[in-house]
Coordinates of C-alpha atoms in Angstrom, one line a residue:
W24 CA 99.0 124.3 97.4
D25 CA 98.8 121.1 95.0
T26 CA 96.4 118.5 95.7
K27 CA 95.9 115.0 93.8
F28 CA 93.3 112.5 93.7
S29 CA 93.3 109.1 91.9
Y30 CA 91.5 105.9 91.3
S31 CA 92.2 102.5 89.4
Y32 CA 90.4 99.3 88.8
N33 CA 91.3 96.2 87.8
N34 CA 89.7 92.8 87.4
N35 CA 92.0 89.9 85.8
S36 CA 90.3 86.2 85.6
S37 CA 92.7 83.4 84.4
K38 CA 91.9 79.3 84.0
Q39 CA 93.5 76.4 84.4
D40 CA 93.2 72.6 83.2
Y41 CA 95.5 69.8 84.2
N42 CA 96.2 66.4 83.4
N43 CA 98.1 63.8 85.9
T44 CA 99.3 60.5 84.6
Y45 CA 100.3 57.7 86.9
L46 CA 101.7 54.5 85.5
T47 CA 102.8 53.0 88.8
P48 CA 102.0 51.2 91.2
I49 CA 98.3 51.3 89.3
Q50 CA 97.7 53.3 86.0
L51 CA 95.7 56.1 86.8
I52 CA 94.5 59.3 85.0
M53 CA 93.2 62.3 87.4
M54 CA 92.2 65.7 85.8
G55 CA 91.2 69.0 87.3
D56 CA 91.0 72.6 86.2
G57 CA 90.1 75.9 88.3
E58 CA 89.3 79.4 87.6
N59 CA 90.6 82.6 89.3
K60 CA 88.7 85.9 89.5
Q61 CA 90.8 89.0 91.1
Q62 CA 89.4 91.9 92.0
R63 CA 91.1 95.4 92.8
H64 CA 90.5 99.2 93.5
F65 CA 92.4 101.5 94.7
L66 CA 92.0 105.1 95.9
Q67 CA 94.9 107.6 96.8
L68 CA 94.3 111.2 97.8
Q69 CA 97.1 113.7 98.6
T70 CA 97.4 117.3 99.5
D71 CA 100.6 118.9 100.1
V72 CA 101.7 123.4 101.1
N73 CA 104.7 124.8 101.0
F74 CA 105.3 128.4 102.3
Q75 CA 107.7 130.5 104.1
I76 CA 108.4 131.6 107.3
F77 CA 110.8 133.6 109.2
K78 CA 111.9 134.6 105.4
T79 CA 114.4 132.4 105.3
V80 CA 112.8 128.9 106.3
K81 CA 110.8 127.3 103.5
V82 CA 108.3 125.0 105.4
E83 CA 106.8 121.8 103.1
T84 CA 103.6 119.6 104.9
G85 CA 101.4 117.9 103.5
V86 CA 98.8 114.4 104.2
K87 CA 98.3 111.4 101.8
S88 CA 95.9 108.7 101.8
S89 CA 95.4 105.6 99.9
Y90 CA 92.6 102.9 100.2
Q91 CA 92.5 99.3 98.8
Y92 CA 90.1 96.6 98.4
Y93 CA 91.6 93.2 97.2
Q94 CA 89.0 90.3 96.1
S95 CA 90.2 87.1 94.8
N96 CA 87.8 83.8 94.3
A97 CA 89.4 80.2 93.2
D98 CA 87.6 77.6 92.4
Y99 CA 89.1 74.1 91.4
Y100 CA 87.2 71.1 90.6
A101 CA 88.7 67.3 90.0
T102 CA 87.5 64.9 87.9
A103 CA 88.1 61.3 88.3
N104 CA 86.3 58.4 86.4
G105 CA 84.0 61.1 84.5
I106 CA 82.8 62.6 87.6
R107 CA 83.7 66.1 88.5
T108 CA 83.7 67.1 91.9
L109 CA 84.7 70.2 94.4
D110 CA 88.6 70.2 95.0
S111 CA 88.1 71.5 98.2
S112 CA 91.8 70.9 99.0
R113 CA 92.6 74.3 96.0
T114 CA 89.5 76.1 96.4
N115 CA 90.1 79.5 98.1
A116 CA 88.6 82.8 98.8
F117 CA 90.5 85.9 99.7
N118 CA 89.9 89.6 100.4
Y119 CA 91.8 92.1 101.5
K120 CA 91.7 95.8 102.7
E121 CA 94.6 98.2 103.1
N122 CA 94.8 101.9 104.3
I123 CA 97.7 103.7 104.9
N124 CA 97.8 107.2 106.1
A125 CA 100.0 109.5 106.0
I126 CA 101.4 113.1 107.5
Y127 CA 105.1 114.8 106.4
L128 CA 106.5 117.9 107.9
Q129 CA 110.1 119.3 106.5
A130 CA 111.6 122.7 106.7
S131 CA 114.8 123.8 105.1
K132 CA 117.5 126.7 105.7
T133 CA 120.5 128.0 104.5
L134 CA 123.0 128.0 107.2
G135 CA 126.6 129.6 107.5
W136 CA 129.4 128.5 105.0
N137 CA 126.5 128.1 102.5
I138 CA 125.0 124.9 103.6
L139 CA 121.6 124.2 103.1
L140 CA 120.1 121.8 106.2
K141 CA 117.1 120.3 105.3
T142 CA 114.9 117.9 107.7
G143 CA 111.9 116.3 108.0
V144 CA 109.9 113.3 109.8
R145 CA 106.8 111.1 108.3
L146 CA 104.5 109.8 110.7
E147 CA 102.6 106.5 108.9
Q148 CA 99.7 104.4 109.9
T149 CA 99.3 100.8 108.0
Y150 CA 96.1 99.0 108.0
M151 CA 95.9 96.0 106.5
N152 CA 93.2 93.1 106.9
G153 CA 93.1 90.0 104.9
N154 CA 90.7 87.6 105.7
Q155 CA 90.6 83.8 104.0
T156 CA 87.4 82.1 104.5
I157 CA 87.7 79.2 102.1
P158 CA 88.7 76.2 102.9
T159 CA 89.9 77.8 106.5
D160 CA 90.1 81.4 108.2
T161 CA 93.3 82.7 108.2
S162 CA 92.5 86.3 109.1
F163 CA 95.2 88.6 109.7
L164 CA 95.3 92.5 111.2
I165 CA 98.1 94.5 110.7
N166 CA 97.7 98.3 112.6
R167 CA 101.1 100.2 113.1
V168 CA 102.3 103.6 113.1
D169 CA 106.4 104.2 112.4
L170 CA 108.0 107.2 112.0
F171 CA 110.5 107.8 109.4
P172 CA 112.6 110.9 109.7
Y173 CA 115.6 112.0 107.5
V174 CA 118.2 114.9 107.3
Y175 CA 120.9 115.9 104.9
L176 CA 123.5 118.8 104.3
S177 CA 124.3 120.4 101.1
R178 CA 126.7 122.4 100.7
P179 CA 128.1 124.4 97.0
L180 CA 131.5 122.5 95.9
F181 CA 133.3 124.3 93.1
S182 CA 132.3 124.8 89.3
I183 CA 133.1 123.5 86.2
M184 CA 132.6 125.1 82.6
G185 CA 129.5 126.6 84.3
V186 CA 128.6 123.4 85.8
E187 CA 128.4 123.8 90.1
L188 CA 128.9 120.6 91.8
K189 CA 127.4 120.4 95.4
T190 CA 128.5 117.9 98.1
Y191 CA 125.2 115.7 100.3
L192 CA 125.3 114.2 103.6
I193 CA 122.0 112.0 103.8
Y194 CA 120.4 109.9 106.4
R195 CA 116.7 108.6 105.6
K196 CA 114.8 105.5 107.1
T197 CA 112.0 103.7 104.3
I198 CA 109.8 101.1 104.2
S199 CA 109.1 98.4 101.4
R200 CA 105.6 96.5 102.1
P201 CA 104.8 93.0 100.9
D202 CA 102.2 93.5 98.1
Y203 CA 98.3 91.8 98.4
Q204 CA 99.8 89.2 96.3
S205 CA 103.2 88.3 98.7
L206 CA 100.2 87.9 101.7
N207 CA 97.4 85.9 99.7
P208 CA 97.1 82.7 101.1
Y209 CA 95.5 81.2 98.2
R210 CA 97.7 78.1 97.0
K211 CA 98.2 78.2 93.2
Y212 CA 98.4 74.9 91.6
I213 CA 101.3 73.7 89.9
D214 CA 101.8 70.5 89.8
E215 CA 102.0 67.1 91.6
F216 CA 104.7 68.0 93.7
Q217 CA 104.7 72.5 93.9
I218 CA 102.2 75.0 94.5
E219 CA 102.7 78.4 95.4
T220 CA 101.1 80.5 97.8
G221 CA 101.1 83.9 100.1
N222 CA 102.1 84.3 103.4
P223 CA 100.0 86.5 105.7
N224 CA 102.5 87.1 108.4
L225 CA 105.0 88.6 106.4
R226 CA 106.4 92.1 107.4
P227 CA 107.4 95.1 106.2
Q228 CA 110.8 95.7 105.5
F229 CA 112.6 98.7 107.5
T230 CA 115.9 99.8 106.1
D231 CA 117.9 102.8 107.2
N232 CA 120.4 104.4 105.0
I233 CA 123.5 106.9 105.1
E234 CA 125.2 108.2 102.0
M235 CA 127.6 110.9 101.0
N236 CA 127.4 112.0 97.5
V237 CA 128.8 114.5 95.1
S238 CA 126.0 115.6 92.6
V239 CA 125.4 118.0 89.5
D240 CA 121.6 118.6 89.3
D241 CA 120.9 116.5 91.6
F242 CA 122.6 114.0 89.4
P243 CA 125.1 111.8 91.6
L244 CA 128.8 111.3 90.1
F245 CA 130.0 110.0 93.2
A246 CA 128.9 108.2 96.7
I247 CA 129.4 106.2 99.1
G248 CA 127.0 105.1 101.7
Q249 CA 125.7 102.0 104.0
N250 CA 122.0 100.7 104.5
Y251 CA 120.9 98.7 107.9
T252 CA 117.9 96.7 106.3
K253 CA 116.1 94.1 108.7
D254 CA 113.2 91.8 108.6
I255 CA 114.2 91.3 104.7
F256 CA 111.5 89.4 102.8
S257 CA 112.2 86.8 99.7
S258 CA 110.6 84.3 98.0
V259 CA 111.8 81.1 99.6
T260 CA 110.8 77.1 99.0
Y261 CA 109.8 74.8 101.7
K262 CA 108.1 71.5 102.1
D263 CA 104.6 71.2 102.8
K264 CA 103.5 70.3 106.3
V265 CA 101.2 67.8 105.5
H266 CA 102.9 66.1 102.5
D267 CA 106.4 66.5 102.3
Y268 CA 106.7 65.7 99.3
I269 CA 105.4 68.4 97.5
S270 CA 107.4 71.8 97.6
V271 CA 105.9 75.0 98.6
R272 CA 107.1 78.4 97.1
T273 CA 105.9 81.3 99.4
Y274 CA 107.6 84.0 101.2
D275 CA 109.1 84.6 104.1
N276 CA 111.0 87.2 106.4
L277 CA 114.9 85.9 106.5
G278 CA 116.7 88.7 108.5
K279 CA 118.8 91.2 108.4
R280 CA 121.5 92.8 105.8
K281 CA 123.8 95.4 106.1
E282 CA 125.1 96.7 102.3
T283 CA 128.5 99.1 102.0
Y284 CA 128.3 100.5 98.5
I285 CA 130.4 102.9 96.6
R286 CA 129.3 104.4 93.2
G287 CA 131.5 106.5 90.5
M288 CA 129.7 107.8 86.8
V289 CA 131.5 110.2 84.6
G290 CA 129.7 112.0 81.7
I291 CA 128.2 115.2 79.9
P292 CA 125.8 116.7 82.6
P293 CA 121.8 116.8 81.7
G294 CA 121.0 120.2 80.7
G295 CA 122.1 120.3 76.9
K296 CA 120.8 118.8 73.8
Y297 CA 122.9 115.4 74.2
F298 CA 124.0 114.3 77.7
F299 CA 125.5 110.8 79.0
G300 CA 126.3 108.7 81.6
I301 CA 128.6 105.5 82.3
G302 CA 129.5 104.3 86.0
T303 CA 129.8 101.7 88.3
Q304 CA 129.1 100.4 91.5
Y305 CA 130.6 98.0 94.2
N306 CA 128.3 96.4 96.9
L307 CA 129.4 94.5 100.2
N308 CA 126.3 92.6 101.2
E309 CA 126.8 91.3 104.8
Y310 CA 124.0 89.0 105.9
E311 CA 122.6 87.4 109.0
G312 CA 119.4 85.4 109.3
V313 CA 117.7 81.7 109.3
Y314 CA 116.2 79.6 107.2
E315 CA 114.4 76.5 107.8
N316 CA 115.3 76.9 111.5
Q317 CA 119.1 76.8 110.4
P318 CA 121.3 80.2 110.7
L319 CA 122.3 81.5 107.2
T320 CA 125.0 83.8 107.6
F321 CA 127.3 85.1 104.7
S322 CA 128.6 88.1 102.6
R323 CA 129.0 88.6 99.1
G324 CA 130.5 91.5 96.7
S325 CA 129.1 92.6 93.5
W326 CA 129.1 94.6 90.9
Q327 CA 126.9 96.8 88.7
F328 CA 127.7 98.6 85.0
F329 CA 125.8 101.2 83.5
T330 CA 125.1 103.4 81.2
F331 CA 122.4 105.8 79.7
H332 CA 122.1 108.5 77.1
S333 CA 119.3 111.1 75.9
L334 CA 119.5 113.7 72.9
R335 CA 116.7 116.0 72.5
L336 CA 115.7 115.8 69.0
L337 CA 112.7 118.5 69.2
K338 CA 111.6 120.5 71.6
E339 CA 109.2 117.8 73.0
T340 CA 110.9 114.6 71.5
K341 CA 114.2 113.1 72.7
L342 CA 115.4 109.6 72.4
T343 CA 116.8 107.8 75.6
L344 CA 118.8 104.4 75.9
S345 CA 120.4 102.8 78.3
G346 CA 121.6 99.5 79.8
F347 CA 123.3 97.6 82.5
M348 CA 125.0 94.7 83.0
M349 CA 125.6 93.0 86.8
V350 CA 128.1 90.6 88.2
N351 CA 127.6 88.4 91.2
E352 CA 124.5 90.3 92.0
V353 CA 122.1 88.3 94.4
F354 CA 118.6 88.5 93.6
N355 CA 115.4 88.0 96.5
F356 CA 117.1 87.8 99.8
G357 CA 118.9 91.1 99.6
I358 CA 118.4 93.0 96.6
S359 CA 120.6 95.7 95.9
A360 CA 119.5 99.1 97.1
A361 CA 121.4 101.6 95.6
A362 CA 119.7 104.2 93.5

């Protein structure tokens, strides 16, 4: 029985001064300044229990709960003809509460032909409550319950030089949530023609993954699989609804993606004084979505090359080195998922 508790507190403050000079149609100087203060409290409690039943079935279960409170206050002022006044178009106040509760249960059993079956499910409740009080109320509330099943089968293949290779067949469902900064509607001033803001209507991103791999000590040497992702969220740039000469950098859900990947790796397996790995992965991404009310459909292939090395110098000291290179990789809209 293992129980963990953690608490963290973050306090950030930033100041900004800007000066805009207009030459035409009249010469004009506009000045402004702003200060943004952010505070975040985060608590997490987790307890897990492992036990056996019927002498052959191993059961793992647990509960995890996290809570965070985030507060952001931005005060902006404009200065014209030496007079400093509150800039109501940029002043903002936002607070955000998030509570995520999860309970999981998984069991494993060895079947015939030395096949290990492990299956489980996680029930997760997500509560998000954001309130913008200044300049207008753009409150949002998300209260949802999701189910995340997974199952995998594994079986030893053969041994090479005393190292056992195993094959795995895996299905899992995962979630990626937007963080509080992506949801915060606070409009950050970049310049006269560009602002940044969050999107309180951003939905979480769900991925179903199917994979077959061959591994050594849970270290994949070969893998092939597919990811099916819906409600992909990404950074986007739109025109402001009021002033079309201003660009708004924000976040939005753009659509869905099917990713097919194949990965291979060679090297010395971990466990000794020195091991290394070098490998490559090919991804084929097929997208279907909407951007600014226009269809967004395309497919694209990309490559990743990576290597890592580890040298144990002393019992508690080791030296590691890693590197990677991407070719035709896509960022933001559809980051490759293959870890």
